[in-house]
mmCIF file of C-alpha atoms in Angstrom:
data_model
loop_
_atom_site.group_PDB
_atom_site.id
_atom_site.type_symbol
_atom_site.label_atom_id
_atom_site.label_comp_id
_atom_site.label_asym_id
_atom_site.label_seq_id
_atom_site.Cartn_x
_atom_site.Cartn_y
_atom_site.Cartn_z
ATOM 1 C CA MET X 4 79.920 21.069 -146.865
ATOM 2 C CA ILE X 5 82.908 22.200 -144.963
ATOM 3 C CA MET X 6 85.801 20.389 -143.341
ATOM 4 C CA ILE X 7 87.204 21.409 -139.935
ATOM 5 C CA ARG X 8 90.474 20.039 -138.410
ATOM 6 C CA ILE X 9 90.262 18.673 -134.941
ATOM 7 C CA ARG X 10 93.672 18.376 -133.059
ATOM 8 C CA SER X 11 93.788 16.288 -129.864
ATOM 9 C CA ARG X 12 96.091 14.205 -127.937
ATOM 10 C CA ASP X 13 95.604 11.699 -130.752
ATOM 11 C CA GLY X 14 96.905 13.832 -133.487
ATOM 12 C CA LEU X 15 94.955 15.655 -136.291
ATOM 13 C CA GLU X 16 91.743 14.440 -137.486
ATOM 14 C CA ARG X 17 88.993 15.955 -139.709
ATOM 15 C CA ILE X 18 85.241 16.433 -139.222
ATOM 16 C CA SER X 19 82.827 17.028 -142.221
ATOM 17 C CA ILE X 20 79.954 19.284 -141.636
ATOM 18 C CA GLU X 21 77.009 19.465 -143.957
ATOM 19 C CA ASN X 22 75.676 22.773 -142.717
ATOM 20 C CA PRO X 23 78.266 25.415 -141.869
ATOM 21 C CA ASN X 24 75.702 27.352 -139.952
ATOM 22 C CA ILE X 25 75.623 25.203 -136.782
ATOM 23 C CA THR X 26 76.173 26.103 -133.184
ATOM 24 C CA VAL X 27 78.881 25.019 -130.813
ATOM 25 C CA SER X 28 76.382 22.587 -129.203
ATOM 26 C CA GLN X 29 75.736 20.983 -132.654
ATOM 27 C CA LEU X 30 79.437 20.879 -133.236
ATOM 28 C CA LYS X 31 79.894 18.868 -130.054
ATOM 29 C CA THR X 32 77.192 16.486 -131.058
ATOM 30 C CA LEU X 33 78.983 15.904 -134.200
ATOM 31 C CA ILE X 34 82.288 15.265 -132.465
ATOM 32 C CA GLU X 35 80.399 12.836 -130.315
ATOM 33 C CA SER X 36 78.922 10.841 -133.230
ATOM 34 C CA GLN X 37 82.158 10.801 -135.434
ATOM 35 C CA PHE X 38 84.854 10.685 -132.846
ATOM 36 C CA HIS X 39 82.927 8.737 -130.070
ATOM 37 C CA VAL X 40 83.973 11.254 -127.361
ATOM 38 C CA PRO X 41 80.905 11.955 -124.962
ATOM 39 C CA ILE X 42 79.786 15.627 -124.999
ATOM 40 C CA SER X 43 80.256 15.620 -121.233
ATOM 41 C CA GLN X 44 83.909 14.651 -121.574
ATOM 42 C CA GLN X 45 84.653 17.319 -124.285
ATOM 43 C CA THR X 46 86.568 20.539 -123.933
ATOM 44 C CA ILE X 47 86.992 22.407 -127.230
ATOM 45 C CA SER X 48 88.935 25.750 -127.907
ATOM 46 C CA LEU X 49 90.696 27.713 -130.453
ATOM 47 C CA ASN X 50 93.642 28.024 -127.941
ATOM 48 C CA LYS X 51 96.267 25.443 -128.528
ATOM 49 C CA ASP X 52 97.394 25.608 -125.023
ATOM 50 C CA LEU X 53 94.333 23.538 -124.084
ATOM 51 C CA LEU X 54 96.315 20.441 -125.193
ATOM 52 C CA LEU X 55 98.794 21.256 -122.275
ATOM 53 C CA ALA X 56 96.261 21.615 -119.568
ATOM 54 C CA LYS X 57 96.836 18.794 -116.974
ATOM 55 C CA SER X 58 93.683 18.965 -114.820
ATOM 56 C CA PRO X 59 89.943 19.607 -115.276
ATOM 57 C CA GLN X 60 90.483 22.898 -113.241
ATOM 58 C CA GLU X 61 93.024 23.942 -115.798
ATOM 59 C CA LYS X 62 90.772 23.162 -118.671
ATOM 60 C CA LEU X 63 88.092 25.412 -117.292
ATOM 61 C CA GLN X 64 89.722 28.514 -118.357
ATOM 62 C CA PHE X 65 89.472 27.456 -122.083
ATOM 63 C CA ASN X 66 85.913 28.345 -122.360
ATOM 64 C CA ASP X 67 86.077 30.529 -125.524
ATOM 65 C CA LEU X 68 83.696 28.229 -127.355
ATOM 66 C CA SER X 69 81.916 26.536 -124.642
ATOM 67 C CA SER X 70 80.637 29.756 -122.649
ATOM 68 C CA ASN X 71 77.559 29.931 -124.890
ATOM 69 C CA PRO X 72 76.836 26.742 -126.641
ATOM 70 C CA GLN X 73 74.008 28.212 -128.828
ATOM 71 C CA THR X 74 76.380 30.553 -130.499
ATOM 72 C CA LEU X 75 77.016 29.802 -134.173
ATOM 73 C CA ILE X 76 80.579 28.561 -134.970
ATOM 74 C CA SER X 77 80.805 31.097 -137.723
ATOM 75 C CA SER X 78 80.697 33.954 -135.206
ATOM 76 C CA PHE X 79 84.211 32.564 -133.878
ATOM 77 C CA GLY X 80 85.582 32.835 -137.385
ATOM 78 C CA ILE X 81 85.291 29.017 -137.748
ATOM 79 C CA SER X 82 85.073 28.015 -141.442
ATOM 80 C CA HIS X 83 86.451 25.493 -143.926
ATOM 81 C CA GLY X 84 89.967 24.389 -142.930
ATOM 82 C CA SER X 85 89.834 25.949 -139.492
ATOM 83 C CA GLN X 86 91.588 24.089 -136.602
ATOM 84 C CA ILE X 87 89.901 23.367 -133.075
ATOM 85 C CA TYR X 88 91.657 21.794 -130.201
ATOM 86 C CA LEU X 89 89.764 18.986 -128.378
ATOM 87 C CA SER X 90 90.672 17.647 -124.808
ATOM 88 C CA TYR X 91 88.797 14.859 -123.130
ATOM 89 C CA GLU X 92 89.173 12.343 -120.360
ATOM 90 C CA GLY X 93 89.160 8.741 -120.760
ATOM 91 C CA GLU X 94 90.181 6.517 -123.810
ATOM 92 C CA ARG X 95 88.571 5.953 -127.128
ATOM 93 C CA SER X 96 89.088 4.104 -130.402
ATOM 94 C CA VAL X 97 90.149 6.484 -133.141
ATOM 95 C CA VAL X 98 87.906 6.255 -136.197
ATOM 96 C CA GLY X 99 89.872 5.358 -139.350
ATOM 97 C CA GLY X 100 92.657 3.760 -137.227
ATOM 98 C CA PRO X 101 95.203 1.496 -139.130
ATOM 99 C CA LYS X 102 94.050 -1.821 -140.531
ATOM 100 C CA VAL X 103 95.672 -4.833 -138.893
ATOM 101 C CA SER X 104 97.364 -7.260 -141.276
ATOM 102 C CA PRO X 105 97.909 -10.892 -140.237
ATOM 103 C CA ALA X 106 101.430 -11.931 -139.482
ATOM 104 C CA GLY X 107 103.355 -15.199 -139.616
ATOM 105 C CA SER X 108 102.732 -17.862 -142.054
ATOM 106 C CA PHE X 109 99.203 -16.651 -142.971
ATOM 107 C CA GLY X 110 100.281 -13.207 -143.901
ATOM 108 C CA ARG X 111 103.184 -10.707 -144.191
ATOM 109 C CA LYS X 112 106.131 -11.616 -141.886
ATOM 110 C CA MET X 113 107.003 -8.822 -139.441
ATOM 111 C CA THR X 114 110.615 -7.711 -139.465
ATOM 112 C CA MET X 115 112.523 -6.818 -136.300
ATOM 113 C CA ASP X 116 112.200 -3.033 -137.264
ATOM 114 C CA ASP X 117 108.438 -3.711 -137.385
ATOM 115 C CA LEU X 118 108.144 -5.175 -133.995
ATOM 116 C CA ILE X 119 110.263 -2.446 -132.477
ATOM 117 C CA ALA X 120 108.239 0.127 -134.114
ATOM 118 C CA LYS X 121 105.005 -1.282 -132.931
ATOM 119 C CA GLN X 122 106.271 -1.021 -129.399
ATOM 120 C CA MET X 123 107.498 2.618 -129.695
ATOM 121 C CA ARG X 124 104.534 4.478 -128.489
ATOM 122 C CA VAL X 125 104.588 8.235 -128.100
ATOM 123 C CA SER X 126 102.176 9.627 -125.464
ATOM 124 C CA ARG X 127 102.052 13.032 -123.547
ATOM 125 C CA GLN X 128 104.093 12.999 -120.414
ATOM 126 C CA GLU X 129 102.012 14.585 -117.720
ATOM 127 C CA LYS X 130 104.530 15.528 -115.263
ATOM 128 C CA PRO X 131 108.089 16.892 -115.638
ATOM 129 C CA ASN X 132 111.188 15.533 -114.025
ATOM 130 C CA CYS X 133 111.764 18.666 -112.198
ATOM 131 C CA GLU X 134 109.556 20.540 -109.676
ATOM 132 C CA SER X 135 110.092 23.959 -110.954
ATOM 133 C CA VAL X 136 112.640 26.278 -112.521
ATOM 134 C CA SER X 137 113.530 29.688 -110.981
ATOM 135 C CA PHE X 138 115.378 32.336 -112.628
ATOM 136 C CA ASP X 139 117.738 34.887 -111.090
ATOM 137 C CA ARG X 140 115.906 38.215 -111.947
ATOM 138 C CA ASP X 141 119.161 40.060 -113.160
ATOM 139 C CA ALA X 142 120.409 37.165 -115.299
ATOM 140 C CA ALA X 143 116.979 36.702 -117.107
ATOM 141 C CA ASN X 144 116.705 40.493 -117.461
ATOM 142 C CA CYS X 145 120.144 40.849 -118.957
ATOM 143 C CA PHE X 146 119.216 38.164 -121.602
ATOM 144 C CA GLN X 147 115.855 39.418 -122.565
ATOM 145 C CA HIS X 148 116.899 43.138 -122.533
ATOM 146 C CA TYR X 149 119.687 42.211 -125.129
ATOM 147 C CA VAL X 150 117.365 40.325 -127.511
ATOM 148 C CA ASN X 151 114.432 42.857 -127.149
ATOM 149 C CA GLU X 152 116.416 46.235 -127.254
ATOM 150 C CA THR X 153 119.495 45.217 -129.425
ATOM 151 C CA LEU X 154 118.343 42.401 -131.663
ATOM 152 C CA ALA X 155 114.657 43.427 -131.543
ATOM 153 C CA PHE X 156 113.868 39.780 -131.708
ATOM 154 C CA ALA X 157 114.747 39.731 -135.350
ATOM 155 C CA VAL X 158 117.215 36.852 -134.975
ATOM 156 C CA LYS X 159 117.290 34.049 -132.664
ATOM 157 C CA ARG X 160 119.542 33.819 -129.708
ATOM 158 C CA GLY X 161 120.547 31.330 -127.118
ATOM 159 C CA GLY X 162 122.530 30.317 -124.114
ATOM 160 C CA PHE X 163 123.275 27.543 -121.573
ATOM 161 C CA MET X 164 121.730 28.124 -118.017
ATOM 162 C CA TYR X 165 123.798 27.282 -114.952
ATOM 163 C CA GLY X 166 122.702 26.976 -111.393
ATOM 164 C CA THR X 167 121.674 24.344 -109.010
ATOM 165 C CA VAL X 168 119.170 21.463 -108.578
ATOM 166 C CA SER X 169 117.723 20.727 -105.351
ATOM 167 C CA GLU X 170 116.937 17.020 -103.871
ATOM 168 C CA ASP X 171 113.299 17.928 -104.633
ATOM 169 C CA GLY X 172 113.986 18.736 -108.244
ATOM 170 C CA GLU X 173 113.908 22.538 -108.021
ATOM 171 C CA VAL X 174 115.996 24.102 -110.616
ATOM 172 C CA MET X 175 117.705 27.401 -109.777
ATOM 173 C CA VAL X 176 119.211 29.395 -112.676
ATOM 174 C CA ASN X 177 121.861 31.778 -111.468
ATOM 175 C CA PHE X 178 123.790 32.895 -114.710
ATOM 176 C CA ILE X 179 123.437 32.354 -118.525
ATOM 177 C CA TYR X 180 126.484 31.664 -120.663
ATOM 178 C CA GLU X 181 126.027 32.982 -124.248
ATOM 179 C CA MET X 182 128.272 30.755 -126.598
ATOM 180 C CA PRO X 183 129.511 31.966 -129.988
ATOM 181 C CA GLN X 184 126.598 31.624 -132.341
ATOM 182 C CA GLN X 185 124.790 32.588 -135.545
ATOM 183 C CA GLY X 186 121.258 33.400 -135.279
ATOM 184 C CA THR X 187 118.758 34.072 -138.235
ATOM 185 C CA GLU X 188 114.809 34.538 -138.235
ATOM 186 C CA GLU X 189 114.289 30.679 -138.281
ATOM 187 C CA ASN X 190 117.489 29.054 -137.111
ATOM 188 C CA LEU X 191 120.031 29.147 -134.474
ATOM 189 C CA VAL X 192 123.537 27.734 -135.029
ATOM 190 C CA LEU X 193 125.552 27.236 -131.930
ATOM 191 C CA MET X 194 129.345 27.612 -132.815
ATOM 192 C CA ARG X 195 130.426 26.030 -129.660
ATOM 193 C CA ASP X 196 134.032 26.748 -128.459
ATOM 194 C CA THR X 197 135.179 23.580 -126.442
ATOM 195 C CA GLU X 198 138.086 25.433 -124.711
ATOM 196 C CA GLU X 199 135.813 28.281 -123.670
ATOM 197 C CA GLU X 200 133.203 25.769 -122.302
ATOM 198 C CA LYS X 201 135.856 24.148 -120.274
ATOM 199 C CA ILE X 202 136.621 27.368 -118.633
ATOM 200 C CA VAL X 203 132.936 28.045 -118.085
ATOM 201 C CA GLU X 204 132.485 24.562 -116.408
ATOM 202 C CA ALA X 205 135.556 25.197 -114.271
ATOM 203 C CA ILE X 206 133.933 28.471 -113.029
ATOM 204 C CA ALA X 207 130.480 26.832 -112.432
ATOM 205 C CA LEU X 208 132.115 24.044 -110.496
ATOM 206 C CA GLY X 209 134.012 26.438 -108.345
ATOM 207 C CA LEU X 210 130.788 28.263 -107.632
ATOM 208 C CA GLY X 211 129.107 25.090 -106.552
ATOM 209 C CA MET X 212 126.917 25.103 -109.703
ATOM 210 C CA ARG X 213 126.329 23.128 -112.963
ATOM 211 C CA ARG X 214 124.744 23.447 -116.401
ATOM 212 C CA VAL X 215 121.010 22.986 -115.855
ATOM 213 C CA GLY X 216 119.371 23.946 -119.197
ATOM 214 C CA PHE X 217 118.965 25.730 -122.501
ATOM 215 C CA ILE X 218 117.445 29.057 -123.001
ATOM 216 C CA PHE X 219 116.629 30.480 -126.618
ATOM 217 C CA THR X 220 114.400 33.051 -128.273
ATOM 218 C CA GLN X 221 111.775 33.001 -131.006
ATOM 219 C CA THR X 222 111.766 35.881 -133.413
ATOM 220 C CA ILE X 223 108.779 38.097 -134.233
ATOM 221 C CA GLY X 224 108.528 36.240 -137.520
ATOM 222 C CA GLN X 225 108.041 33.003 -135.848
ATOM 223 C CA ASN X 226 105.210 34.456 -133.617
ATOM 224 C CA LYS X 227 102.955 34.503 -136.726
ATOM 225 C CA LYS X 228 103.204 30.697 -136.986
ATOM 226 C CA ASP X 229 100.973 28.381 -135.142
ATOM 227 C CA TYR X 230 103.293 26.479 -132.891
ATOM 228 C CA THR X 231 104.897 26.334 -129.477
ATOM 229 C CA LEU X 232 108.362 24.956 -130.808
ATOM 230 C CA SER X 233 109.184 24.253 -134.406
ATOM 231 C CA ASN X 234 110.583 20.895 -135.526
ATOM 232 C CA SER X 235 114.083 22.285 -135.658
ATOM 233 C CA GLU X 236 113.893 23.645 -132.205
ATOM 234 C CA VAL X 237 112.598 20.267 -130.870
ATOM 235 C CA LEU X 238 115.609 18.636 -132.313
ATOM 236 C CA GLN X 239 118.073 21.194 -130.949
ATOM 237 C CA ALA X 240 116.433 20.980 -127.491
ATOM 238 C CA ALA X 241 116.257 17.137 -127.534
ATOM 239 C CA GLU X 242 119.859 16.980 -128.649
ATOM 240 C CA LEU X 243 121.033 19.391 -125.747
ATOM 241 C CA HIS X 244 118.843 17.573 -123.234
ATOM 242 C CA GLY X 245 120.177 14.323 -124.179
ATOM 243 C CA GLU X 246 123.740 15.533 -124.117
ATOM 244 C CA SER X 247 123.330 16.757 -120.570
ATOM 245 C CA GLY X 248 122.515 13.509 -118.830
ATOM 246 C CA LEU X 249 120.456 15.547 -116.464
ATOM 247 C CA LYS X 250 116.918 14.388 -116.019
ATOM 248 C CA GLU X 251 115.878 17.783 -114.501
ATOM 249 C CA TRP X 252 117.331 19.684 -117.631
ATOM 250 C CA VAL X 253 114.949 22.605 -118.536
ATOM 251 C CA THR X 254 114.414 24.225 -121.909
ATOM 252 C CA ALA X 255 113.381 27.960 -121.699
ATOM 253 C CA LEU X 256 111.765 29.893 -124.491
ATOM 254 C CA VAL X 257 111.674 33.810 -124.719
ATOM 255 C CA LYS X 258 109.412 35.492 -127.113
ATOM 256 C CA LEU X 259 107.355 38.652 -127.497
ATOM 257 C CA GLU X 260 103.621 38.365 -127.053
ATOM 258 C CA VAL X 261 100.956 40.905 -127.910
ATOM 259 C CA ASN X 262 99.079 42.271 -124.768
ATOM 260 C CA GLU X 263 95.495 43.353 -124.267
ATOM 261 C CA GLU X 264 96.454 46.989 -125.145
ATOM 262 C CA GLY X 265 97.931 45.954 -128.511
ATOM 263 C CA GLY X 266 101.530 46.346 -127.119
ATOM 264 C CA ALA X 267 104.241 43.643 -126.897
ATOM 265 C CA ASP X 268 105.463 41.948 -123.630
ATOM 266 C CA VAL X 269 108.385 39.742 -123.251
ATOM 267 C CA HIS X 270 107.380 36.280 -122.190
ATOM 268 C CA PHE X 271 109.215 33.414 -120.736
ATOM 269 C CA GLU X 272 108.044 29.770 -120.983
ATOM 270 C CA ALA X 273 109.731 26.704 -119.553
ATOM 271 C CA PHE X 274 109.585 23.048 -120.690
ATOM 272 C CA GLN X 275 111.219 19.753 -120.362
ATOM 273 C CA MET X 276 111.504 17.503 -123.414
ATOM 274 C CA SER X 277 109.621 14.383 -122.679
ATOM 275 C CA ASP X 278 111.437 11.192 -121.936
ATOM 276 C CA ILE X 279 110.186 9.523 -124.992
ATOM 277 C CA CYS X 280 111.279 12.446 -127.175
ATOM 278 C CA VAL X 281 115.037 12.272 -125.665
ATOM 279 C CA LYS X 282 114.871 8.623 -126.369
ATOM 280 C CA LEU X 283 113.717 8.916 -129.937
ATOM 281 C CA PHE X 284 116.355 11.501 -130.547
ATOM 282 C CA LYS X 285 119.347 9.224 -129.056
ATOM 283 C CA GLU X 286 118.106 6.284 -131.160
ATOM 284 C CA GLY X 287 118.016 8.193 -134.295
ATOM 285 C CA TRP X 288 114.237 8.215 -134.901
ATOM 286 C CA PHE X 289 113.765 11.757 -135.946
ATOM 287 C CA GLU X 290 114.205 12.957 -139.583
ATOM 288 C CA THR X 291 116.675 15.890 -139.311
ATOM 289 C CA ASP X 292 115.716 17.759 -142.592
ATOM 290 C CA CYS X 293 113.323 20.498 -141.527
ATOM 291 C CA GLY X 294 113.500 22.672 -144.453
ATOM 292 C CA GLY X 295 111.419 22.892 -147.672
ATOM 293 C CA ASP X 296 107.571 22.758 -147.266
ATOM 294 C CA TYR X 297 107.509 20.554 -144.229
ATOM 295 C CA ASP X 298 105.107 21.708 -141.640
ATOM 296 C CA PRO X 299 107.167 23.143 -138.633
ATOM 297 C CA LYS X 300 104.452 22.045 -136.203
ATOM 298 C CA ILE X 301 105.164 18.516 -137.123
ATOM 299 C CA SER X 302 108.192 16.209 -136.225
ATOM 300 C CA ARG X 303 108.715 13.583 -138.865
ATOM 301 C CA MET X 304 110.029 10.098 -137.936
ATOM 302 C CA LYS X 305 112.098 7.736 -140.081
ATOM 303 C CA LYS X 306 109.698 4.793 -139.083
ATOM 304 C CA GLU X 307 106.213 4.671 -137.824
ATOM 305 C CA VAL X 308 105.539 5.217 -134.119
ATOM 306 C CA VAL X 309 102.243 4.543 -132.220
ATOM 307 C CA VAL X 310 100.322 7.644 -131.274
ATOM 308 C CA GLY X 311 96.996 6.837 -129.453
ATOM 309 C CA VAL X 312 96.001 3.861 -131.702
ATOM 310 C CA LYS X 313 97.486 5.031 -134.990
ATOM 311 C CA ASP X 314 100.748 4.096 -136.623
ATOM 312 C CA VAL X 315 102.281 7.430 -137.905
ATOM 313 C CA LYS X 316 105.448 9.024 -139.184
ATOM 314 C CA GLU X 317 104.342 12.622 -138.083
ATOM 315 C CA VAL X 318 103.945 13.658 -134.575
ATOM 316 C CA ASP X 319 102.703 16.957 -133.293
ATOM 317 C CA ASN X 320 105.681 18.842 -131.466
ATOM 318 C CA ASP X 321 103.491 19.532 -128.476
ATOM 319 C CA PHE X 322 103.368 15.773 -127.750
ATOM 320 C CA PHE X 323 107.086 16.166 -126.775
ATOM 321 C CA LEU X 324 106.783 19.192 -124.459
ATOM 322 C CA VAL X 325 106.073 19.003 -120.637
ATOM 323 C CA VAL X 326 105.297 22.298 -119.099
ATOM 324 C CA VAL X 327 107.503 23.503 -116.173
ATOM 325 C CA LYS X 328 106.351 25.975 -113.438
ATOM 326 C CA ILE X 329 108.419 29.230 -113.463
ATOM 327 C CA LEU X 330 109.558 31.261 -110.458
ATOM 328 C CA ASP X 331 112.157 33.902 -109.787
ATOM 329 C CA HIS X 332 114.762 34.847 -107.145
ATOM 330 C CA GLN X 333 117.605 36.998 -106.619
ATOM 331 C CA GLY X 334 120.811 34.857 -106.929
ATOM 332 C CA PRO X 335 124.249 35.223 -105.480
ATOM 333 C CA LEU X 336 125.849 36.895 -108.509
ATOM 334 C CA SER X 337 125.417 40.236 -110.295
ATOM 335 C CA THR X 338 124.959 40.646 -113.947
ATOM 336 C CA SER X 339 126.436 43.966 -114.615
ATOM 337 C CA PHE X 340 129.597 43.057 -116.509
ATOM 338 C CA PRO X 341 129.480 43.047 -120.374
ATOM 339 C CA VAL X 342 128.380 39.723 -121.747
ATOM 340 C CA GLU X 343 130.692 37.530 -123.853
ATOM 341 C CA ASN X 344 130.127 36.754 -127.442
ATOM 342 C CA ARG X 345 127.686 39.374 -128.501
ATOM 343 C CA ILE X 346 127.609 41.923 -131.380
ATOM 344 C CA THR X 347 129.553 44.428 -129.552
ATOM 345 C CA SER X 348 132.851 43.296 -128.042
ATOM 346 C CA ILE X 349 133.769 43.914 -124.397
ATOM 347 C CA PRO X 350 135.291 47.438 -124.109
ATOM 348 C CA PRO X 351 138.972 47.420 -123.055
ATOM 349 C CA ARG X 352 138.311 49.394 -119.932
ATOM 350 C CA ALA X 353 135.313 47.471 -119.024
ATOM 351 C CA LEU X 354 137.106 45.832 -115.888
ATOM 352 C CA LYS X 355 138.358 49.065 -114.500
ATOM 353 C CA THR X 356 134.949 50.660 -114.976
ATOM 354 C CA HIS X 357 133.169 47.806 -113.332
ATOM 355 C CA LEU X 358 135.603 47.771 -110.300
ATOM 356 C CA ASP X 359 135.458 51.578 -109.855
ATOM 357 C CA LYS X 360 131.598 51.607 -109.816
ATOM 358 C CA ALA X 361 131.540 49.151 -106.830
ATOM 359 C CA LYS X 362 134.572 50.549 -104.844
ATOM 360 C CA SER X 363 132.443 50.731 -101.622
ATOM 361 C CA LEU X 364 131.774 47.031 -101.576
ATOM 362 C CA PRO X 365 134.106 44.233 -100.433
ATOM 363 C CA PHE X 366 136.405 43.047 -103.192
ATOM 364 C CA VAL X 367 134.711 39.697 -103.226
ATOM 365 C CA ARG X 368 131.502 41.221 -104.066
ATOM 366 C CA ARG X 369 132.934 43.483 -106.797
ATOM 367 C CA ILE X 370 133.967 40.368 -108.633
ATOM 368 C CA SER X 371 130.924 38.256 -107.965
ATOM 369 C CA ASP X 372 129.814 38.365 -111.665
ATOM 370 C CA PHE X 373 130.122 35.274 -113.963
ATOM 371 C CA HIS X 374 130.880 37.285 -117.042
ATOM 372 C CA LEU X 375 133.647 39.153 -115.219
ATOM 373 C CA LEU X 376 135.048 35.775 -113.978
ATOM 374 C CA LEU X 377 135.046 34.452 -117.420
ATOM 375 C CA LEU X 378 137.201 37.373 -118.589
ATOM 376 C CA LEU X 379 139.499 36.959 -115.605
ATOM 377 C CA SER X 380 139.856 33.290 -116.430
ATOM 378 C CA ARG X 381 141.673 33.990 -119.594
ATOM 379 C CA PHE X 382 144.548 35.204 -117.717
ATOM 380 C CA PHE X 383 144.521 32.876 -114.761
ATOM 381 C CA ASP X 384 145.418 29.001 -114.455
ATOM 382 C CA VAL X 385 142.056 27.216 -114.920
ATOM 383 C CA ASN X 386 143.183 24.255 -112.699
ATOM 384 C CA SER X 387 144.322 26.233 -109.787
ATOM 385 C CA ASP X 388 143.493 30.053 -109.860
ATOM 386 C CA VAL X 389 140.111 29.832 -111.152
ATOM 387 C CA PRO X 390 138.597 27.236 -108.606
ATOM 388 C CA ALA X 391 140.346 29.177 -105.788
ATOM 389 C CA LEU X 392 138.761 32.626 -106.940
ATOM 390 C CA CYS X 393 135.303 30.960 -107.560
ATOM 391 C CA GLN X 394 135.394 29.298 -104.228
ATOM 392 C CA CYS X 395 135.920 32.630 -102.460
ATOM 393 C CA VAL X 396 133.006 34.119 -104.528
ATOM 394 C CA GLN X 397 130.744 31.078 -103.563
ATOM 395 C CA LEU X 398 131.624 31.502 -99.854
ATOM 396 C CA GLN X 399 131.932 35.269 -100.012
ATOM 397 C CA SER X 400 135.101 34.872 -98.204
ATOM 398 C CA THR X 401 138.079 37.283 -98.400
ATOM 399 C CA ILE X 402 140.038 37.302 -101.850
ATOM 400 C CA SER X 403 143.843 37.052 -101.074
ATOM 401 C CA GLU X 404 145.919 40.051 -101.479
ATOM 402 C CA GLY X 405 147.836 38.645 -104.201
ATOM 403 C CA TYR X 406 144.787 37.795 -106.440
ATOM 404 C CA GLN X 407 143.435 41.413 -105.572
ATOM 405 C CA LEU X 408 146.682 43.134 -106.677
ATOM 406 C CA LEU X 409 146.672 41.107 -109.852
ATOM 407 C CA ILE X 410 143.127 41.912 -110.770
ATOM 408 C CA GLU X 411 143.524 45.609 -110.087
ATOM 409 C CA SER X 412 146.739 45.951 -111.917
ATOM 410 C CA MET X 413 144.989 44.140 -115.048
ATOM 411 C CA ALA X 414 142.240 46.814 -114.700
ATOM 412 C CA SER X 415 144.683 49.658 -114.551
ATOM 413 C CA ALA X 416 146.698 48.482 -117.553
ATOM 414 C CA THR X 417 143.627 48.642 -119.846
#
């Protein structure tokens, strides 16, 4: 006898198989008999992304097991302890669900915490609160090039995304601010500088933009593990989403993926943390200790929540992720000036070098770079000069002669 794990929207369940030499069709029959999911409604796959599919059309691409139902499951490498992903339409009663104990004078009295927990249901959010996220090509390339070429995806890296949100919920990312931080193979500690963030916010405001999301990388070591986001990444993403107060807030992930030729491609993914995830974090439901032997694919709760028809303290991280469509565009800013807070400091002559390279352009175009504006803002008044300069950049209007002379003299002095 072998045991196979079946992961669905209801969580992780197990199915016992007497004869390991069964076909895919016979496996579906066993799922129908043990899990009460009709064969006609089943989609099974070895690809975890099946659980993110939103429509029957999207599920059709996950046919790795269903394309030939008479194939032995062993030919797919399915053996004792293997995990298969199951998606289905409709509702079902989960076998082995929790036993109901009577309450009131005839049984155990329920506390207020019990009543709240019974009402806290965790289900998959089908639609994000934003329509899409579009990345400025230069900003995205500057970020991925650094983590790929310099960091080699060996340690984690992150940053805040800034841009605009349209009335239709379309998020446009035009620059990425990389705060002081310490990354390791598994963790990313943001060493946030409140004074620097105030300057960044002033620049964004002057440009007609705002903070719209968080971007971070996963390391090559994490790629060997079977999760989309780890439990510590879910906690960090939920905290920043909740702090933002922006319903369209986007969490972006950058990682390496092996391509068909055996090489590695840089891959971008975008999500929103679900409304229930942010609510649970704000209300303190999450266990925040993610170390030790805890499964990184699972988020642990301090109290039981309802998933499907089960009362559980462990929730699959994928339940908290809502996929967001990714687009790209050419934004109003350049991204050629050295980026702040990286391993290598900004060279003293960086300003002069940058201005000299773009001598043929109008002066406002020469300074239309967030990272350059951040450097200049250390020498200008954040309440008057910075907004004035940034407004000129936003409108692409002429920079006053006074500001131009000051900036050019700063460049010449280095």
